[in-house]
Short mmCIF file of C-alpha atoms in Angstrom, two decimals:
data_model
loop_
_atom_site.label_atom_id
_atom_site.label_comp_id
_atom_site.label_asym_id
_atom_site.label_seq_id
_atom_site.Cartn_x
_atom_site.Cartn_y
_atom_site.Cartn_z
CA UNK A 1 132.11 -91.48 54.54
CA UNK A 2 132.82 -87.81 53.81
CA UNK A 3 132.54 -84.69 55.93
CA UNK A 4 130.14 -81.98 54.70
CA UNK A 5 131.33 -78.40 55.14
CA UNK A 6 129.08 -75.39 54.58
CA UNK A 7 130.88 -72.02 54.55
CA UNK A 8 129.04 -68.68 54.56
CA UNK A 9 126.19 -70.38 52.70
CA UNK A 10 123.53 -68.02 51.33
CA UNK A 11 120.38 -68.57 49.28
CA UNK A 12 118.28 -65.80 47.72
CA UNK A 13 115.11 -66.47 45.78
CA UNK A 14 114.06 -63.99 43.06
CA UNK A 15 111.43 -61.57 44.31
CA UNK A 16 112.11 -62.27 47.98
CA UNK A 17 113.28 -59.36 50.13
CA UNK A 18 115.22 -61.52 52.60
CA UNK A 19 117.49 -64.52 52.15
CA UNK A 20 116.11 -67.99 52.80
CA UNK A 21 119.54 -69.02 54.14
CA UNK A 22 121.77 -66.36 55.69
CA UNK A 23 125.51 -67.00 55.73
CA UNK A 24 125.47 -70.39 57.46
CA UNK A 25 128.63 -72.14 58.65
CA UNK A 26 128.15 -75.81 59.53
CA UNK A 27 130.27 -78.97 59.50
CA UNK A 28 128.68 -82.43 59.43
CA UNK A 29 131.32 -84.92 60.53
CA UNK A 30 132.09 -88.24 58.88
CA UNK A 31 129.45 -90.83 59.88
CA UNK A 32 127.40 -88.32 61.86
CA UNK A 33 123.60 -88.22 62.14
CA UNK A 34 122.89 -84.49 61.92
CA UNK A 35 119.37 -83.11 62.26
CA UNK A 36 118.36 -79.70 60.90
CA UNK A 37 115.56 -78.74 63.27
CA UNK A 38 113.28 -75.74 63.16
CA UNK A 39 109.80 -74.40 62.35
CA UNK A 40 108.37 -74.31 58.84
CA UNK A 41 110.03 -71.72 56.61
CA UNK A 42 113.28 -71.51 58.59
CA UNK A 43 115.45 -72.65 55.65
CA UNK A 44 116.27 -76.22 56.65
CA UNK A 45 114.87 -77.88 53.50
CA UNK A 46 116.53 -75.24 51.33
CA UNK A 47 119.88 -76.14 52.93
CA UNK A 48 119.26 -79.83 52.27
CA UNK A 49 118.39 -79.18 48.63
CA UNK A 50 121.58 -77.14 48.19
CA UNK A 51 123.67 -79.98 49.63
CA UNK A 52 121.93 -82.35 47.20
CA UNK A 53 122.50 -79.99 44.26
CA UNK A 54 118.81 -79.48 43.50
CA UNK A 55 119.27 -75.81 44.43
CA UNK A 56 122.38 -73.76 43.71
CA UNK A 57 123.89 -71.47 46.34
CA UNK A 58 123.65 -67.69 45.97
CA UNK A 59 126.81 -67.25 48.02
CA UNK A 60 129.35 -69.21 50.02
CA UNK A 61 130.39 -72.78 49.33
CA UNK A 62 129.59 -76.46 49.94
CA UNK A 63 132.29 -79.09 50.21
CA UNK A 64 131.68 -82.84 50.45
CA UNK A 65 134.82 -84.65 51.50
CA UNK A 66 137.68 -83.24 49.42
CA UNK A 67 135.39 -82.12 46.60
CA UNK A 68 134.11 -78.56 46.29
CA UNK A 69 130.62 -79.12 44.88
CA UNK A 70 129.18 -75.59 44.96
CA UNK A 71 131.01 -72.27 45.13
CA UNK A 72 129.87 -68.97 43.66
CA UNK A 73 133.29 -67.31 43.97
CA UNK A 74 135.03 -70.23 42.23
CA UNK A 75 132.25 -70.67 39.63
CA UNK A 76 132.03 -74.34 40.65
CA UNK A 77 128.87 -76.44 40.56
CA UNK A 78 128.81 -80.23 40.55
CA UNK A 79 125.51 -81.74 39.28
CA UNK A 80 123.44 -83.80 41.77
CA UNK A 81 124.14 -87.13 40.05
CA UNK A 82 127.89 -86.63 40.48
CA UNK A 83 127.84 -85.87 44.21
CA UNK A 84 127.39 -89.42 45.48
CA UNK A 85 124.35 -88.43 47.53
CA UNK A 86 121.09 -90.24 48.24
CA UNK A 87 117.98 -88.12 48.86
CA UNK A 88 114.75 -89.44 50.37
CA UNK A 89 111.85 -87.02 49.95
CA UNK A 90 108.87 -86.40 52.20
CA UNK A 91 106.80 -88.27 49.59
CA UNK A 92 108.20 -91.72 48.90
CA UNK A 93 108.29 -91.21 45.08
CA UNK A 94 108.15 -94.95 44.34
CA UNK A 95 107.41 -96.16 40.83
CA UNK A 96 103.85 -97.59 41.13
CA UNK A 97 104.24 -99.92 38.10
CA UNK A 98 107.44 -101.51 39.45
CA UNK A 99 107.78 -104.20 42.09
CA UNK A 100 109.67 -103.55 45.31
CA UNK A 101 112.72 -105.29 43.87
CA UNK A 102 112.69 -103.19 40.70
CA UNK A 103 112.25 -100.00 42.73
CA UNK A 104 115.22 -100.89 44.93
CA UNK A 105 117.55 -101.73 42.02
CA UNK A 106 116.43 -98.76 39.91
CA UNK A 107 119.50 -96.65 40.76
CA UNK A 108 121.82 -99.60 40.20
CA UNK A 109 120.39 -100.07 36.71
CA UNK A 110 121.02 -96.42 35.93
CA UNK A 111 124.61 -96.90 37.06
CA UNK A 112 124.84 -99.94 34.76
CA UNK A 113 125.91 -102.23 37.59
CA UNK A 114 126.35 -105.85 36.33
CA UNK A 115 123.24 -108.01 36.89
CA UNK A 116 124.83 -110.43 39.38
CA UNK A 117 126.26 -107.64 41.55
CA UNK A 118 123.05 -105.67 41.26
CA UNK A 119 120.97 -108.63 42.45
CA UNK A 120 123.32 -109.31 45.35
CA UNK A 121 123.39 -105.68 46.58
CA UNK A 122 119.64 -105.39 46.18
CA UNK A 123 119.02 -108.56 48.18
CA UNK A 124 121.42 -107.53 50.95
CA UNK A 125 119.85 -104.13 51.50
CA UNK A 126 116.30 -105.53 51.38
CA UNK A 127 117.19 -108.11 54.02
CA UNK A 128 118.77 -105.47 56.26
CA UNK A 129 115.62 -103.34 55.99
CA UNK A 130 113.38 -106.40 56.42
CA UNK A 131 111.50 -106.01 53.14
CA UNK A 132 112.94 -109.00 51.24
CA UNK A 133 109.63 -110.87 51.65
CA UNK A 134 107.86 -108.09 49.77
CA UNK A 135 110.22 -108.15 46.77
CA UNK A 136 107.51 -109.14 44.25
CA UNK A 137 104.83 -106.81 45.59
CA UNK A 138 103.90 -103.40 44.21
CA UNK A 139 103.97 -100.19 46.30
CA UNK A 140 100.16 -100.06 46.46
CA UNK A 141 100.24 -103.41 48.29
CA UNK A 142 102.47 -102.07 51.08
CA UNK A 143 101.82 -100.08 54.25
CA UNK A 144 103.23 -96.59 54.71
CA UNK A 145 106.09 -97.86 56.84
CA UNK A 146 106.95 -100.57 54.32
CA UNK A 147 106.94 -98.03 51.47
CA UNK A 148 109.28 -95.84 53.51
CA UNK A 149 111.68 -98.76 53.88
CA UNK A 150 111.60 -99.32 50.12
CA UNK A 151 112.48 -95.64 49.50
CA UNK A 152 115.39 -95.93 51.95
CA UNK A 153 116.52 -99.23 50.43
CA UNK A 154 116.57 -97.67 46.96
CA UNK A 155 118.95 -94.99 48.20
CA UNK A 156 121.14 -97.30 50.28
CA UNK A 157 121.51 -99.80 47.43
CA UNK A 158 123.62 -97.34 45.41
CA UNK A 159 125.88 -96.94 48.47
CA UNK A 160 125.71 -93.14 48.71
CA UNK A 161 128.44 -91.23 50.51
CA UNK A 162 125.78 -89.09 52.17
CA UNK A 163 122.10 -89.79 52.86
CA UNK A 164 119.74 -86.80 52.98
CA UNK A 165 116.29 -87.23 54.54
CA UNK A 166 113.66 -84.52 54.05
CA UNK A 167 111.03 -85.12 56.76
CA UNK A 168 110.54 -88.73 55.62
CA UNK A 169 108.33 -89.66 58.59
CA UNK A 170 105.82 -86.82 58.44
CA UNK A 171 103.30 -88.82 56.36
CA UNK A 172 103.20 -91.74 58.80
CA UNK A 173 100.83 -92.27 61.72
CA UNK A 174 102.13 -92.18 65.29
CA UNK A 175 102.77 -95.94 65.59
CA UNK A 176 104.63 -96.15 62.28
CA UNK A 177 106.67 -93.04 63.08
CA UNK A 178 107.86 -94.65 66.29
CA UNK A 179 108.75 -97.83 64.40
CA UNK A 180 110.62 -95.93 61.68
CA UNK A 181 112.60 -93.89 64.22
CA UNK A 182 114.00 -97.15 65.57
CA UNK A 183 114.59 -98.30 62.00
CA UNK A 184 116.57 -95.16 61.11
CA UNK A 185 118.76 -95.55 64.19
CA UNK A 186 119.44 -99.16 63.20
CA UNK A 187 120.23 -98.13 59.61
CA UNK A 188 122.73 -95.55 60.82
CA UNK A 189 124.42 -98.04 63.14
CA UNK A 190 124.48 -100.73 60.44
CA UNK A 191 125.67 -98.73 57.43
CA UNK A 192 127.60 -95.92 59.18
CA UNK A 193 126.38 -93.49 56.53
CA UNK A 194 126.65 -89.74 57.05
CA UNK A 195 123.02 -88.66 57.44
CA UNK A 196 121.49 -85.18 57.32
CA UNK A 197 117.89 -85.27 58.50
CA UNK A 198 115.38 -82.41 58.21
CA UNK A 199 112.57 -82.24 60.76
CA UNK A 200 110.29 -79.83 62.58
CA UNK A 201 109.56 -82.49 65.22
CA UNK A 202 111.78 -82.01 68.27
CA UNK A 203 111.22 -85.58 69.49
CA UNK A 204 112.48 -87.01 66.20
CA UNK A 205 115.56 -84.84 66.49
CA UNK A 206 116.20 -85.65 70.16
CA UNK A 207 115.81 -89.41 69.71
CA UNK A 208 117.64 -89.83 66.38
CA UNK A 209 120.41 -87.27 65.99
CA UNK A 210 123.95 -87.36 67.32
CA UNK A 211 123.96 -83.57 66.87
CA UNK A 212 121.22 -81.03 66.21
CA UNK A 213 121.37 -77.69 64.39
CA UNK A 214 118.42 -75.57 65.54
CA UNK A 215 117.38 -73.06 62.88
CA UNK A 216 115.20 -69.95 62.78
CA UNK A 217 114.64 -67.47 59.94
CA UNK A 218 117.49 -68.78 57.82
CA UNK A 219 120.08 -68.80 60.61
CA UNK A 220 121.49 -71.47 62.92
CA UNK A 221 120.70 -70.63 66.53
CA UNK A 222 122.66 -73.44 68.17
CA UNK A 223 124.51 -76.64 67.28
CA UNK A 224 125.04 -79.37 69.86
CA UNK A 225 124.13 -82.82 71.11
CA UNK A 226 120.52 -83.38 72.19
CA UNK A 227 121.59 -83.13 75.86
CA UNK A 228 123.42 -79.86 75.26
CA UNK A 229 120.54 -78.33 73.30
CA UNK A 230 118.06 -79.21 76.03
CA UNK A 231 120.13 -78.52 79.13
CA UNK A 232 121.95 -75.41 77.90
CA UNK A 233 119.91 -73.56 75.29
CA UNK A 234 121.95 -70.75 73.77
CA UNK A 235 119.06 -68.27 73.58
CA UNK A 236 115.34 -67.93 74.40
CA UNK A 237 114.26 -69.25 70.97
CA UNK A 238 116.07 -72.57 71.48
CA UNK A 239 114.84 -72.82 75.07
CA UNK A 240 111.24 -72.35 73.97
CA UNK A 241 111.37 -74.48 70.82
CA UNK A 242 112.83 -77.52 72.60
CA UNK A 243 110.76 -79.15 75.32
CA UNK A 244 107.17 -80.27 75.80
CA UNK A 245 105.42 -78.79 77.73
CA UNK A 246 107.21 -75.57 76.88
CA UNK A 247 109.58 -73.83 79.22
CA UNK A 248 108.14 -71.43 81.81
CA UNK A 249 109.28 -67.83 81.37
CA UNK A 250 109.78 -65.46 84.28
CA UNK A 251 110.71 -61.79 84.12
CA UNK A 252 111.72 -61.04 87.73
CA UNK A 253 111.53 -57.27 87.46
CA UNK A 254 107.81 -57.38 86.58
CA UNK A 255 106.77 -58.93 89.91
CA UNK A 256 109.55 -57.87 92.26
CA UNK A 257 107.14 -57.08 95.14
CA UNK A 258 105.37 -60.46 95.02
CA UNK A 259 106.24 -63.64 96.93
CA UNK A 260 107.82 -65.06 93.78
CA UNK A 261 109.76 -61.83 93.33
CA UNK A 262 111.16 -62.06 96.86
CA UNK A 263 112.03 -65.70 96.25
CA UNK A 264 113.97 -64.75 93.12
CA UNK A 265 115.58 -61.68 94.72
CA UNK A 266 119.02 -63.36 95.08
CA UNK A 267 119.17 -63.71 91.30
CA UNK A 268 118.82 -59.96 90.85
CA UNK A 269 122.25 -59.16 92.29
CA UNK A 270 123.20 -57.89 88.82
CA UNK A 271 119.92 -56.57 87.47
CA UNK A 272 121.47 -55.14 84.33
CA UNK A 273 122.27 -58.65 83.09
CA UNK A 274 119.39 -60.88 84.12
CA UNK A 275 116.31 -59.95 82.13
CA UNK A 276 114.61 -63.27 81.38
CA UNK A 277 114.53 -66.45 83.41
CA UNK A 278 113.31 -69.86 82.28
CA UNK A 279 112.58 -73.10 84.11
CA UNK A 280 111.54 -76.41 82.57
CA UNK A 281 108.17 -77.77 83.78
CA UNK A 282 109.72 -80.99 85.11
CA UNK A 283 112.28 -79.01 87.13
CA UNK A 284 109.78 -77.26 89.41
CA UNK A 285 109.64 -78.92 92.83
CA UNK A 286 106.28 -78.95 94.64
CA UNK A 287 106.26 -79.75 98.36
CA UNK A 288 105.21 -78.47 101.78
CA UNK A 289 108.50 -76.70 102.51
CA UNK A 290 107.60 -73.14 103.64
CA UNK A 291 110.94 -71.82 102.37
CA UNK A 292 109.56 -72.04 98.84
CA UNK A 293 107.17 -69.57 97.25
CA UNK A 294 103.39 -70.16 97.56
CA UNK A 295 101.25 -71.17 94.58
CA UNK A 296 97.75 -72.50 93.98
CA UNK A 297 96.98 -75.61 91.92
CA UNK A 298 94.57 -74.43 89.22
CA UNK A 299 94.49 -77.48 86.95
CA UNK A 300 95.68 -81.10 86.82
CA UNK A 301 95.84 -82.64 83.34
CA UNK A 302 96.54 -86.38 82.91
CA UNK A 303 98.41 -87.13 79.67
CA UNK A 304 98.80 -90.89 79.97
CA UNK A 305 101.71 -91.93 82.16
CA UNK A 306 102.41 -88.32 83.18
CA UNK A 307 100.55 -85.30 84.53
CA UNK A 308 100.66 -81.58 83.76
CA UNK A 309 99.90 -79.33 86.73
CA UNK A 310 99.07 -75.65 86.29
CA UNK A 311 100.11 -73.38 89.15
CA UNK A 312 99.21 -69.77 89.91
CA UNK A 313 101.51 -67.58 92.00
CA UNK A 314 100.25 -64.01 92.05
CA UNK A 315 100.02 -62.90 88.41
CA UNK A 316 102.36 -65.65 87.22
CA UNK A 317 101.12 -68.95 85.74
CA UNK A 318 103.55 -71.88 85.83
CA UNK A 319 103.34 -75.32 84.24
CA UNK A 320 104.75 -78.33 86.08
CA UNK A 321 105.01 -81.85 84.67
CA UNK A 322 105.59 -85.09 86.56
CA UNK A 323 105.52 -88.84 86.00
CA UNK A 324 104.44 -89.42 89.61
CA UNK A 325 100.69 -89.27 90.24
CA UNK A 326 100.11 -85.96 92.04
CA UNK A 327 98.70 -85.94 95.56
CA UNK A 328 97.58 -82.31 95.27
CA UNK A 329 93.96 -81.25 94.78
CA UNK A 330 92.51 -78.42 92.73
CA UNK A 331 92.68 -75.00 94.43
CA UNK A 332 95.09 -76.40 97.03
CA UNK A 333 97.89 -74.09 98.11
CA UNK A 334 101.35 -75.57 97.82
CA UNK A 335 104.94 -74.36 98.03
CA UNK A 336 107.32 -74.49 95.08
CA UNK A 337 111.07 -74.41 94.75
CA UNK A 338 113.27 -73.83 91.70
CA UNK A 339 116.55 -75.79 91.63
CA UNK A 340 119.32 -73.35 90.82
CA UNK A 341 120.97 -75.69 88.31
CA UNK A 342 117.70 -75.94 86.38
CA UNK A 343 117.26 -72.21 85.78
CA UNK A 344 118.09 -70.65 82.41
CA UNK A 345 118.99 -66.96 82.54
CA UNK A 346 119.31 -64.58 79.57
CA UNK A 347 120.31 -60.95 79.22
CA UNK A 348 118.59 -58.21 77.21
CA UNK A 349 120.34 -59.41 74.02
CA UNK A 350 119.15 -62.98 74.51
CA UNK A 351 122.59 -64.28 75.48
CA UNK A 352 122.77 -67.11 77.97
CA UNK A 353 124.04 -66.35 81.48
CA UNK A 354 125.55 -68.61 84.11
CA UNK A 355 123.71 -68.42 87.42
CA UNK A 356 126.47 -68.86 90.00
CA UNK A 357 125.69 -69.54 93.69
CA UNK A 358 127.45 -67.29 96.23
CA UNK A 359 127.72 -68.23 99.90
CA UNK A 360 127.10 -65.38 102.36
CA UNK A 361 126.82 -65.21 106.14
CA UNK A 362 123.19 -64.01 106.08
CA UNK A 363 121.87 -66.10 103.23
CA UNK A 364 122.87 -69.72 102.72
CA UNK A 365 122.35 -69.71 98.95
CA UNK A 366 122.23 -66.66 96.71
CA UNK A 367 123.11 -66.19 93.09
CA UNK A 368 124.84 -63.83 90.73
CA UNK A 369 124.99 -63.73 86.96
CA UNK A 370 127.91 -64.06 84.56
CA UNK A 371 128.23 -64.98 80.91
CA UNK A 372 128.39 -68.71 80.28
CA UNK A 373 131.38 -70.56 78.91
CA UNK A 374 130.36 -72.26 75.66
CA UNK A 375 132.14 -75.43 76.73
CA UNK A 376 130.21 -75.71 80.01
CA UNK A 377 127.68 -78.53 79.89
CA UNK A 378 124.95 -79.35 82.39
CA UNK A 379 122.68 -82.34 82.07
CA UNK A 380 119.18 -82.16 83.52
CA UNK A 381 117.63 -85.14 85.27
CA UNK A 382 113.91 -85.47 85.93
CA UNK A 383 114.67 -87.37 89.13
CA UNK A 384 116.93 -85.35 91.42
CA UNK A 385 117.88 -86.81 94.73
CA UNK A 386 119.74 -83.68 95.71
CA UNK A 387 119.78 -80.11 94.43
CA UNK A 388 120.51 -76.57 95.46
CA UNK A 389 117.54 -74.21 95.63
CA UNK A 390 117.06 -70.54 96.11
CA UNK A 391 116.06 -69.68 99.66
CA UNK A 392 114.00 -66.75 100.92
#
């Protein structure tokens, strides 16, 4: 399977003041499951359509394997049908008057594949996607999940070099979406196809992709594995977009005289750098240890198998999540601690900082700030048996 290389890719639409895609550089490796993740209007579908050849680039280039398929400077544009790409739309786009079998072999007929080979390839892909028993049915006789499998089978039957998926699960209910996520993982493992998947759903991206490209306003904010994206967000946008419940934001200089401000004082060794501090809800530790900062439980929300606890410390509201049934009561005062390795610090430009512990004679654990190494990787765990915390 080929590697997809996007170089300085730009897309302008007539009448628009800003570019939909702004000089993107991205490489999708051979056999990779890449997810383009971001809010609506961030340019992810536009990128997918340019890779497919449905849209032409306004600048930059697209290369699939050894073939340059789109380049403004070289006046090169390869039509979609010659790129060896399969595209599955958000709508299934099945022919309603054709049976499942005829829908699946539609592309093979267009390619004039001999009947015997066509029948064999069609049967193999239907069996792998577990729809062979529906071969004589029509799309209207299938469930949403079954129709989605037919749309995927139609693309896989022509053996595309690259499979592009444009939010294919968004029309399914929750149960079918969960089923199809498992199906897509199995398809990727079985066929080894290079897949580019567009989604605005972070859970789809985290559970399916080998790597994620987080996008905002036509630009890529960060590219990495799901663990890297979650544990080491490159900027505040990525930190806030990934995670549910959302990350808690703290701005230490706004409450420096409060109990929480005193607790965070060691982090302000270099105040010019540390401007914004984030902590994931599951990383907050609630206990009776008086070395932590005080907070009041203002709400306990059960979510089915987990609980969301709202905490108030002075003027700051924090959200904590746990899979252990809380023993705290409403309006009860508790003490909280923030594990140092779970804090995400950013400077005034939104660049990520490393929060490095420094041992001193007067204070067992303090912290200073320095710029992070891009190769450094930390993995969060919701169950920590040991951790370092900031001490008063």
